[in-house]
mmCIF file of C-alpha atoms in Angstrom:
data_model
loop_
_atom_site.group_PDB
_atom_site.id
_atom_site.type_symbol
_atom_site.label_atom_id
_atom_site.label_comp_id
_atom_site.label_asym_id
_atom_site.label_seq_id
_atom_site.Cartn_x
_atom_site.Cartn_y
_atom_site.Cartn_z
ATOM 1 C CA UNK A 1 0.000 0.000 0.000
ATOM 2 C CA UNK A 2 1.509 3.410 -0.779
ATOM 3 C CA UNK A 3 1.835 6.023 1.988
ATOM 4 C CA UNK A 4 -0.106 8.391 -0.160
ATOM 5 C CA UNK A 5 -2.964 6.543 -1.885
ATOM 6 C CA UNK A 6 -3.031 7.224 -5.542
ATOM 7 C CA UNK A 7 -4.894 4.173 -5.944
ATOM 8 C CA UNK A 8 -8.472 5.346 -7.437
ATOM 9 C CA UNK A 9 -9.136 8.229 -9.521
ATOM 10 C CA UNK A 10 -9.424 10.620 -7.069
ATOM 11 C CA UNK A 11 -5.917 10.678 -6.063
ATOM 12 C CA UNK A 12 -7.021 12.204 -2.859
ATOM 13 C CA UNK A 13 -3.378 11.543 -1.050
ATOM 14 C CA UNK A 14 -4.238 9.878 2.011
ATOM 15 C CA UNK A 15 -1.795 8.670 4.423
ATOM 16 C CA UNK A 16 -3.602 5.232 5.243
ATOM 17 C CA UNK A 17 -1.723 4.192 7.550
ATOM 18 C CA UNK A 18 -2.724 6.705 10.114
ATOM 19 C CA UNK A 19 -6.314 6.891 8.796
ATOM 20 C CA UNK A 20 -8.459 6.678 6.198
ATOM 21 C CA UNK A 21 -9.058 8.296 2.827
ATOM 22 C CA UNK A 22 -11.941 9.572 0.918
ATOM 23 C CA UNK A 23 -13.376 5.286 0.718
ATOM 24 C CA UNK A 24 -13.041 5.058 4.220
ATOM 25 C CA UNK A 25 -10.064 2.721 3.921
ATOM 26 C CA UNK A 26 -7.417 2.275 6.143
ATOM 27 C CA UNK A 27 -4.216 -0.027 4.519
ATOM 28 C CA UNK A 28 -6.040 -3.067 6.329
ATOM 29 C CA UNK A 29 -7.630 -5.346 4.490
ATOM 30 C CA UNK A 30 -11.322 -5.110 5.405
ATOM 31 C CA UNK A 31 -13.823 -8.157 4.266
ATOM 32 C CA UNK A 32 -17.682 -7.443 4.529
ATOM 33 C CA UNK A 33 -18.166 -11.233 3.270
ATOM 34 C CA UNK A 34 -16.611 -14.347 1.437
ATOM 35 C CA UNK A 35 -19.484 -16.594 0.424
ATOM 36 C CA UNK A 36 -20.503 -18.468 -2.492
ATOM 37 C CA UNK A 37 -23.021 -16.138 -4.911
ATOM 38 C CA UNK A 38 -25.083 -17.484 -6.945
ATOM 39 C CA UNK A 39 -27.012 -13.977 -7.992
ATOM 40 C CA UNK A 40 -24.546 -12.989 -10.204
ATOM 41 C CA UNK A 41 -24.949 -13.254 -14.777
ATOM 42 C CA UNK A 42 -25.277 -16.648 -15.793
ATOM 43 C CA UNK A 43 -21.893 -17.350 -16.654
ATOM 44 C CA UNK A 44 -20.606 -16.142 -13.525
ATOM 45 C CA UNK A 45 -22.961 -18.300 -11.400
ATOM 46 C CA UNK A 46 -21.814 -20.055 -8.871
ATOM 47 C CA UNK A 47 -19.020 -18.179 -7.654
ATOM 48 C CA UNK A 48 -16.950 -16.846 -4.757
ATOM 49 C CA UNK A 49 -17.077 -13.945 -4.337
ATOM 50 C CA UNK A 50 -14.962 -11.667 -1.867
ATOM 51 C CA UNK A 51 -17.272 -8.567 -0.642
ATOM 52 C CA UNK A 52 -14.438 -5.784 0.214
ATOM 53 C CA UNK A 53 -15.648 -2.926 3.042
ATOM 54 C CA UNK A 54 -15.520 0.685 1.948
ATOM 55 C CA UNK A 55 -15.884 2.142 -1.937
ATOM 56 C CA UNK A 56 -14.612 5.010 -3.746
ATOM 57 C CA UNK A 57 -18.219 6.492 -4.518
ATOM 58 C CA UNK A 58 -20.066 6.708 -1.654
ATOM 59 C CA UNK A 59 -23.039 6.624 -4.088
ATOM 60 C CA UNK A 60 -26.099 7.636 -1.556
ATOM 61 C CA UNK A 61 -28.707 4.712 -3.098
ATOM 62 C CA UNK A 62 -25.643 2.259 -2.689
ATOM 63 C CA UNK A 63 -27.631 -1.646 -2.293
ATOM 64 C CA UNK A 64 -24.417 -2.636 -0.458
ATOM 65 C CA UNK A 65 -24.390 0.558 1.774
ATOM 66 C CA UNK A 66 -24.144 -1.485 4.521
ATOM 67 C CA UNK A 67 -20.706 -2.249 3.671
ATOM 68 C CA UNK A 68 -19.628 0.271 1.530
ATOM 69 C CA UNK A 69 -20.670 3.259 3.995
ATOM 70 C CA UNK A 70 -18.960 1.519 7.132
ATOM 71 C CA UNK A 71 -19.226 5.025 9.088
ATOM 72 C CA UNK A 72 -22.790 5.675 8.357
ATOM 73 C CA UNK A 73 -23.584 1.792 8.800
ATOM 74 C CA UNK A 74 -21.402 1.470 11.654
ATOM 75 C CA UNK A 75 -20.536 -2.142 9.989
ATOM 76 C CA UNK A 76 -16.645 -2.432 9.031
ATOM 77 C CA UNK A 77 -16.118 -5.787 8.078
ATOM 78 C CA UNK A 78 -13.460 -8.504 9.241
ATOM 79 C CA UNK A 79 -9.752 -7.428 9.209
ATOM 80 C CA UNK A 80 -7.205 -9.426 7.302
ATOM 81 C CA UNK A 81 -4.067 -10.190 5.939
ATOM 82 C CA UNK A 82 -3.145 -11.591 3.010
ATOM 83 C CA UNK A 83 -2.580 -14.893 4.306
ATOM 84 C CA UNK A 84 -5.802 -15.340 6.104
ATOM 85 C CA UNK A 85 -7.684 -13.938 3.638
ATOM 86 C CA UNK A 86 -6.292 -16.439 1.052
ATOM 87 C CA UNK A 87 -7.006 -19.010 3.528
ATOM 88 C CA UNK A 88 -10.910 -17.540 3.774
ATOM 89 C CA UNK A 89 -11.270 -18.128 0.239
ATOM 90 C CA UNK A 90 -9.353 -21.406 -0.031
ATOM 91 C CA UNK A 91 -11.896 -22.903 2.549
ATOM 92 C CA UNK A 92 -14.857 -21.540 0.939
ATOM 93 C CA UNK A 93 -13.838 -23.278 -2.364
ATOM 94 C CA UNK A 94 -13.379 -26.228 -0.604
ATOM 95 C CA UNK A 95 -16.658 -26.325 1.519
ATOM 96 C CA UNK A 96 -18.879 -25.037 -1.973
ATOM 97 C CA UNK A 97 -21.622 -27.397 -2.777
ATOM 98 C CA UNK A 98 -21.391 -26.144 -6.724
ATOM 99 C CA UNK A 99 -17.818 -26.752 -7.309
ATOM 100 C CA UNK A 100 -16.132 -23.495 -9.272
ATOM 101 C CA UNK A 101 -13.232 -21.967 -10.163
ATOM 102 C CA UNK A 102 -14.250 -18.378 -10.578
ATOM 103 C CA UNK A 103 -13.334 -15.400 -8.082
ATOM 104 C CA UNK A 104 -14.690 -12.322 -7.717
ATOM 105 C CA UNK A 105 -13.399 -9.015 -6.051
ATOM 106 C CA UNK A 106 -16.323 -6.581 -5.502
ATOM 107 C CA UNK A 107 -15.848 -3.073 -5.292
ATOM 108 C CA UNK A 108 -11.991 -3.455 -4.960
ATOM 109 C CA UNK A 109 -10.695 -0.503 -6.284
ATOM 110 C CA UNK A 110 -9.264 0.555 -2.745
ATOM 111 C CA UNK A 111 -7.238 -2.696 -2.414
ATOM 112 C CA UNK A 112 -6.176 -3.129 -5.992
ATOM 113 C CA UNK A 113 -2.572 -3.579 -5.522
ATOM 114 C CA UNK A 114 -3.433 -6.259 -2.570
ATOM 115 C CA UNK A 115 -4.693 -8.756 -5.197
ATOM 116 C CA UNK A 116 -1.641 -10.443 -7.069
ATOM 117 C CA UNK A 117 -0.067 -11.302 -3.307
ATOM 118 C CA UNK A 118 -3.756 -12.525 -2.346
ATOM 119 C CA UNK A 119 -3.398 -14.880 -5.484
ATOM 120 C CA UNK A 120 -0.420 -15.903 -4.764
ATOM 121 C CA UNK A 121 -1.008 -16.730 -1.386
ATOM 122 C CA UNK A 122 -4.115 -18.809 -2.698
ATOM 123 C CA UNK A 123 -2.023 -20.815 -4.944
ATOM 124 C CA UNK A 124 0.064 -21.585 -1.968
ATOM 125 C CA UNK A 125 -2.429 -22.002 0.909
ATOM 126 C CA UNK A 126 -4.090 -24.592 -1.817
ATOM 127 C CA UNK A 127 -1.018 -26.611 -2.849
ATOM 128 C CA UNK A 128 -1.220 -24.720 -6.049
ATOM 129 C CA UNK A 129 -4.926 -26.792 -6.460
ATOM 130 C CA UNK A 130 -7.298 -23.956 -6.789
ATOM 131 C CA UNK A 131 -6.092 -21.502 -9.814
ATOM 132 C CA UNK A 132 -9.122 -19.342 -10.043
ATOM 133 C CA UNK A 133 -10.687 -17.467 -12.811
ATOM 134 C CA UNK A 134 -10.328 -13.842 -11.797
ATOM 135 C CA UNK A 135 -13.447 -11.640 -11.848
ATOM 136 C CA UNK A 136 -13.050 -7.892 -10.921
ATOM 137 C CA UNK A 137 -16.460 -6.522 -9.937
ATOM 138 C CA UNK A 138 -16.410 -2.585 -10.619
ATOM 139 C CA UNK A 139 -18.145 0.373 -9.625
ATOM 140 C CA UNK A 140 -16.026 1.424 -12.880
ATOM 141 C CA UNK A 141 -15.190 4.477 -11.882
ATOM 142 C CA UNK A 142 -11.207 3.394 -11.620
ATOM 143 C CA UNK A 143 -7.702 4.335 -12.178
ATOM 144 C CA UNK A 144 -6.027 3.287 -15.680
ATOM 145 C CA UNK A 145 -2.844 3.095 -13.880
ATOM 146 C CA UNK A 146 -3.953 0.847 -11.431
ATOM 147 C CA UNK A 147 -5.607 -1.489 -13.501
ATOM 148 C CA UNK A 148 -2.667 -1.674 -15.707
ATOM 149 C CA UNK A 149 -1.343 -3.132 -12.696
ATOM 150 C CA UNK A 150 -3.578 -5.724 -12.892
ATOM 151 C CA UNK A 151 -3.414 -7.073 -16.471
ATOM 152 C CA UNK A 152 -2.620 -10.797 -16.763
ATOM 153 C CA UNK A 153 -4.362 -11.268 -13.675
ATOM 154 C CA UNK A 154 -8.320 -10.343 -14.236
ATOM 155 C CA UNK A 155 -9.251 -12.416 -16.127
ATOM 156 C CA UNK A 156 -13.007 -10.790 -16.635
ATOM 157 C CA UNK A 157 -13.929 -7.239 -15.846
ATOM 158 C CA UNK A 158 -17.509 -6.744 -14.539
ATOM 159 C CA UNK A 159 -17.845 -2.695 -14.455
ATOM 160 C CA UNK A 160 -20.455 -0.725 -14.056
ATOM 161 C CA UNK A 161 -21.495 1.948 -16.173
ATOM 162 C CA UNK A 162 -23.541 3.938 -14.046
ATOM 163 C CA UNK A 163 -23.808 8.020 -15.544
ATOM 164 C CA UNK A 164 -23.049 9.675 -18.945
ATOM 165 C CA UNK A 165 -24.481 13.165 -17.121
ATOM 166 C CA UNK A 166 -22.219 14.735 -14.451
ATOM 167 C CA UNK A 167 -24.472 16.397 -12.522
ATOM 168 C CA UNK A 168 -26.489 13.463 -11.869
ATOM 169 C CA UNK A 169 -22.865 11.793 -11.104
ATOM 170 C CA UNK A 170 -21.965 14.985 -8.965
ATOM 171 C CA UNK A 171 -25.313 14.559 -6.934
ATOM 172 C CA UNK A 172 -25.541 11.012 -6.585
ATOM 173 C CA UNK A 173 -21.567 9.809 -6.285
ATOM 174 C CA UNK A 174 -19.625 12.960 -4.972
ATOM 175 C CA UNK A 175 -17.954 12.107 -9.133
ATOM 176 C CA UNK A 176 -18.491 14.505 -11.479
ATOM 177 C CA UNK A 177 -15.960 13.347 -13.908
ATOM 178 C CA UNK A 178 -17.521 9.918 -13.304
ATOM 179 C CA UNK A 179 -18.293 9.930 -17.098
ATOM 180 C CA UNK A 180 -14.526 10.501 -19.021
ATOM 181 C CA UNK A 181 -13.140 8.256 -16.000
ATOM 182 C CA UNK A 182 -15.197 5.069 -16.865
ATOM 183 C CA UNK A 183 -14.910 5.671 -20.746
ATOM 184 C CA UNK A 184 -11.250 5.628 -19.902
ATOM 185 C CA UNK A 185 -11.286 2.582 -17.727
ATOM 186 C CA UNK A 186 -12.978 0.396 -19.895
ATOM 187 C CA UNK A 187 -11.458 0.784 -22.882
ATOM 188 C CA UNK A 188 -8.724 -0.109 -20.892
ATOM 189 C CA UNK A 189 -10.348 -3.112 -19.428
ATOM 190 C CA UNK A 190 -10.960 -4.213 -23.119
ATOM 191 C CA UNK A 191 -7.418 -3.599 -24.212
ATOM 192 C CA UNK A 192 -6.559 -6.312 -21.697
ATOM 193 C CA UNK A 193 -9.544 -8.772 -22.048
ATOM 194 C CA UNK A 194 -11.385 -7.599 -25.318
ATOM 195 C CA UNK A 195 -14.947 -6.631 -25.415
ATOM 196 C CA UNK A 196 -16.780 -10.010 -25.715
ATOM 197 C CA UNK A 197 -17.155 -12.869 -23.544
ATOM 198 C CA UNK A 198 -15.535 -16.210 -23.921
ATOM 199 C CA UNK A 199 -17.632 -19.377 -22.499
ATOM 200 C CA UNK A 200 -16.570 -22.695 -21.918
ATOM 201 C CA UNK A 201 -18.758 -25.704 -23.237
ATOM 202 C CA UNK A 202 -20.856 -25.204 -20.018
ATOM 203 C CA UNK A 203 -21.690 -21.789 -20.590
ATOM 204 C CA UNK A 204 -19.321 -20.243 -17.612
ATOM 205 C CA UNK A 205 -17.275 -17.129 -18.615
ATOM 206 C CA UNK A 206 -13.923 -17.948 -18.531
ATOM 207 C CA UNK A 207 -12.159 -14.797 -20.311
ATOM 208 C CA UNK A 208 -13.664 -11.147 -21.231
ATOM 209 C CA UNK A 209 -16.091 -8.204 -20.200
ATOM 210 C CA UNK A 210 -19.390 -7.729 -18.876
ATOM 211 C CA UNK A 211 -21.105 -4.480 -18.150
ATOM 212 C CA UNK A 212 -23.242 -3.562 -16.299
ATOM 213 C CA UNK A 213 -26.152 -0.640 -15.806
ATOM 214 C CA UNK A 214 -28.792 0.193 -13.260
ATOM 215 C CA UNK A 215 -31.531 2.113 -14.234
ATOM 216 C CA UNK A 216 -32.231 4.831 -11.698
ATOM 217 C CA UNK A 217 -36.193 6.142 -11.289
ATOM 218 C CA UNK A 218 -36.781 9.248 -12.945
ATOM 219 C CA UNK A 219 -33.179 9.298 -14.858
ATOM 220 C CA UNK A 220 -34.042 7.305 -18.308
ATOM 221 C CA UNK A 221 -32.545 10.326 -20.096
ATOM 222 C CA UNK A 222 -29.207 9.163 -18.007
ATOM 223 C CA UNK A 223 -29.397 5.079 -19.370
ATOM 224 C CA UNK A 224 -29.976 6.225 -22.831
ATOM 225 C CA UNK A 225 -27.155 8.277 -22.863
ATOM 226 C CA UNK A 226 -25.334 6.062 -21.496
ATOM 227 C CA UNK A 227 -26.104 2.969 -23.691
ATOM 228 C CA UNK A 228 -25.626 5.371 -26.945
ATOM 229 C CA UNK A 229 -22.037 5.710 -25.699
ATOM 230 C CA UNK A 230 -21.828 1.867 -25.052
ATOM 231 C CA UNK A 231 -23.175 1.319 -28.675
ATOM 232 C CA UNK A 232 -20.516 3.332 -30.024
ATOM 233 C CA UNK A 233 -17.621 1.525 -28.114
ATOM 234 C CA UNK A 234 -19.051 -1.145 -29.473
ATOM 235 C CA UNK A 235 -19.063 -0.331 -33.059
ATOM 236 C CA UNK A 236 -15.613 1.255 -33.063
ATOM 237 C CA UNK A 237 -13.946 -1.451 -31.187
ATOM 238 C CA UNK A 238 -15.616 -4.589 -31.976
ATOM 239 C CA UNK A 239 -14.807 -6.777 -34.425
ATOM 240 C CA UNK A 240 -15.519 -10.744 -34.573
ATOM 241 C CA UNK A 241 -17.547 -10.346 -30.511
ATOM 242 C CA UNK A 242 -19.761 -7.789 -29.396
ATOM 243 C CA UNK A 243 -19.993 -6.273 -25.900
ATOM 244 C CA UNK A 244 -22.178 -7.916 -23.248
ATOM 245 C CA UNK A 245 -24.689 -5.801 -20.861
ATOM 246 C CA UNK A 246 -26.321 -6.596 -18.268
ATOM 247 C CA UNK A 247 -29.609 -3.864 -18.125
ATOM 248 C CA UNK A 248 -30.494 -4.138 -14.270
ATOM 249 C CA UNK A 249 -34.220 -3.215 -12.944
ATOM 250 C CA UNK A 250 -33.108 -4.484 -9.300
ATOM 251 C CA UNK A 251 -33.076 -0.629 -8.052
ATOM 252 C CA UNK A 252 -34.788 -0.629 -4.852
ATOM 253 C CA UNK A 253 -34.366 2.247 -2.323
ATOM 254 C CA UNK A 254 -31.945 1.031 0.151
ATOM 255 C CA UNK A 255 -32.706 3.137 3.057
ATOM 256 C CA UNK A 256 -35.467 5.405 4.139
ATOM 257 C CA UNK A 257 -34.397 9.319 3.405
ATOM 258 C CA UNK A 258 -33.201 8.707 -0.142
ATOM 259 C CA UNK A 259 -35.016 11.951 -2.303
ATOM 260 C CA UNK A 260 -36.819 11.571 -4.701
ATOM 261 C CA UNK A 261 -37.022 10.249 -7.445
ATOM 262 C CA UNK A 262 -34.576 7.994 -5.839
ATOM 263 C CA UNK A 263 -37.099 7.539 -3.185
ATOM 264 C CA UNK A 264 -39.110 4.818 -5.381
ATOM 265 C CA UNK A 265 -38.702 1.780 -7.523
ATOM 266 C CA UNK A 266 -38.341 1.944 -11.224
ATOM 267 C CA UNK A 267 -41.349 1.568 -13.346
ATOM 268 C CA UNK A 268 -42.397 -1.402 -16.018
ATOM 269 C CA UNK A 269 -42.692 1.563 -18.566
ATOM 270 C CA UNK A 270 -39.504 3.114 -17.495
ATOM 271 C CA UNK A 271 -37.205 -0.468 -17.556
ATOM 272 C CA UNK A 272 -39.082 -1.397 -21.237
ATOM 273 C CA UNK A 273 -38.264 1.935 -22.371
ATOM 274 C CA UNK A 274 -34.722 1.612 -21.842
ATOM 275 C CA UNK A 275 -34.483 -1.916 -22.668
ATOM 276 C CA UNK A 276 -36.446 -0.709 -26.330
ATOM 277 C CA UNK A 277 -33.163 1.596 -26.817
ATOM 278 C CA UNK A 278 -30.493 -1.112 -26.214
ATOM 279 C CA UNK A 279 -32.557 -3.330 -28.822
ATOM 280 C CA UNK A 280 -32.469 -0.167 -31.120
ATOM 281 C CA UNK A 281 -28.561 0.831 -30.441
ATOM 282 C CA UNK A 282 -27.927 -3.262 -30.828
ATOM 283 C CA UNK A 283 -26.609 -3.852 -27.574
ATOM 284 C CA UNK A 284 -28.714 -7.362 -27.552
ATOM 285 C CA UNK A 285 -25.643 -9.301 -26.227
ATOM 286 C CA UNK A 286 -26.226 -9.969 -22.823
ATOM 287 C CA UNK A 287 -29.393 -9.854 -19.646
ATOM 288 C CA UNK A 288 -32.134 -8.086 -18.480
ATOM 289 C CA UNK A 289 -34.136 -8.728 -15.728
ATOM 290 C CA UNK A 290 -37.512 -9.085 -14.607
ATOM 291 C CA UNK A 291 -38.640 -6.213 -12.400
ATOM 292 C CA UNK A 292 -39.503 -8.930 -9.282
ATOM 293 C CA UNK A 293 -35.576 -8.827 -8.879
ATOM 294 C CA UNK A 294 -35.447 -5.597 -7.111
ATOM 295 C CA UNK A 295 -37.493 -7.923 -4.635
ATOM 296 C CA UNK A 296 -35.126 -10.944 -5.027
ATOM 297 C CA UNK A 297 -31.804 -8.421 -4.469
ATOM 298 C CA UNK A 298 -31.580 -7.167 -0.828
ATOM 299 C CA UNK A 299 -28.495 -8.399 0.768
ATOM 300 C CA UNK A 300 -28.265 -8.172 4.455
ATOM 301 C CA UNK A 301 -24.178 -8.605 5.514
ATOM 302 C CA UNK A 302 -24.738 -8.946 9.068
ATOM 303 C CA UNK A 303 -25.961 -12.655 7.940
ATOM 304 C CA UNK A 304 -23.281 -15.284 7.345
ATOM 305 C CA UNK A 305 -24.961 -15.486 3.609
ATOM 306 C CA UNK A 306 -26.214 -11.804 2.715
ATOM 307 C CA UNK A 307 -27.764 -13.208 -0.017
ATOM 308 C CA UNK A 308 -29.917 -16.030 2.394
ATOM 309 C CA UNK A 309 -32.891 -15.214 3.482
#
């Protein structure tokens, strides 16, 4: 961990070894959860999945704000090191039901340059048995540097693409440049990986790029603009594989206070409006979902299995 964190894109120069930057990270390794998920896109299902403490957003409808807001939620996760942490996830390989080999880090931005050593130490808490398929689960809004630091070892990058309008990304995620920043990182992300999705004969992603978008209430104007700029990343850089999104309609407001319109669920005419303009744009490469899974979608992390009811 550097002395001054220069980790994300805000640079903000923390010192996180005597405290904690703009995330709310210290240079501990904080773990929310390490469970097997099996709520993620098909080919990513099952999977373990490593839920990091803290995020560089802060986004104020956050579904994980339990975790991600650790001074509002008063909920900071388990401390680690390396070692145990590898450990953590070699045991929850081992004691998985539905064998897999894929392993994701959500929201990991803050403890980017942590990963290689907590791969390494997998290989050798494991006996070199479990070589997982790397997933790195993004808000997207991330540093090119630092995930140059990270090529040849994600294997798939699962980013979100959450704003093409900076005010919105300014009012909701304390990000106004949220827009450049994730055009930036995932072009990057598919300069390492490419921009489709390779499969294996059982339909589980073993190499490539999902992303992802929410659709707030009230800001459709927002998703279209941002899947116009996803259609043209995909006709400039695609050539024999086209990107795959995942449109979400899980939005559900997390906590009571939110304003509105963030204050309600999205509407049927609202998601089938938006999902109309990927159809039209031809991002058809990928999932949507049915509106019951902002119902389905309500983790709860002081449970062993957020994701249990």
């Amino acid at each position: 961990m550097n002395e001054r964190c220069k980790l994300c894109p805000r640079k903000c120069g923390a010192d996180r070894t005597n405290g904690a930057g703009f995330c709310g990270a210290s240079t501990d390794l904080e773990v929310a959860s390490v469970t097997v998920h099996r709520g993620e896109e098909p080919p990513l299902n099952p999977i373990v999945n490593v839920f990091f403490s803290h995020c560089n957003l802060q986004c104020i409808y956050c579904q994980n704000w339990q975790i991600s807001q650790g001074e509002r939620s008063k909920m900071k996760g388990e401390k680690y090191t390396v070692d145990t942490l590898a450990d953590q996830i070699t045991q929850t390989f081992k004691q998985s039901s539905n064998p897999t080999s894929l392993l994701g880090f959500v929201t990991a931005a803050h403890y980017a340059d942590s990963i290689p050593a907590i791969l390494q130490a997998i290989k050798q808490s494991s006996n070199q048995a479990i070589t997982p398929t790397v997933v790195y689960n993004s808000s997207g809004y991330e540093s090119v540097d630092t995930l140059r630091t990270l090529e040849g070892i994600v294997d798939i990058y699962l980013p979100d693409f959450k704003y093409m309008d900076s005010d919105l990304a300014r009012a909701y995620s304390h990000a106004p440049d949220y827009p450049e920043v994730a055009q930036a990182a995932l072009e990057e992300m598919i300069r390492q990986v490419g921009i489709g999705l390779k499969m294996d004969e059982n339909g589980i992603a073993y190499r490539g790029l999902i992303v992802r978008h929410l659709v707030l209430p009230g800001h459709i104007d927002n998703s279209i603009a941002v899947l116009n700029k996803l259609s043209t990343l995909n006709s400039q850089l695609s050539t024999l594989h086209s990107l795959h999104l995942s449109l979400m309609a899980q939005y559900f407001p997390p906590r009571p206070g939110l304003p509105a319109p963030l204050d309600r669920c999205i509407t049927e005419e609202e998601y089938a409006t938006v999902v109309a303009h990927a159809e039209e744009m031809g991002l058809t490469d990928g999932w949507i979902q049915e509106l019951e899974a902002r119902d389905n979608y309500r983790p709860n992390f002081t449970n062993e299995n957020p994701f249990e009811k």
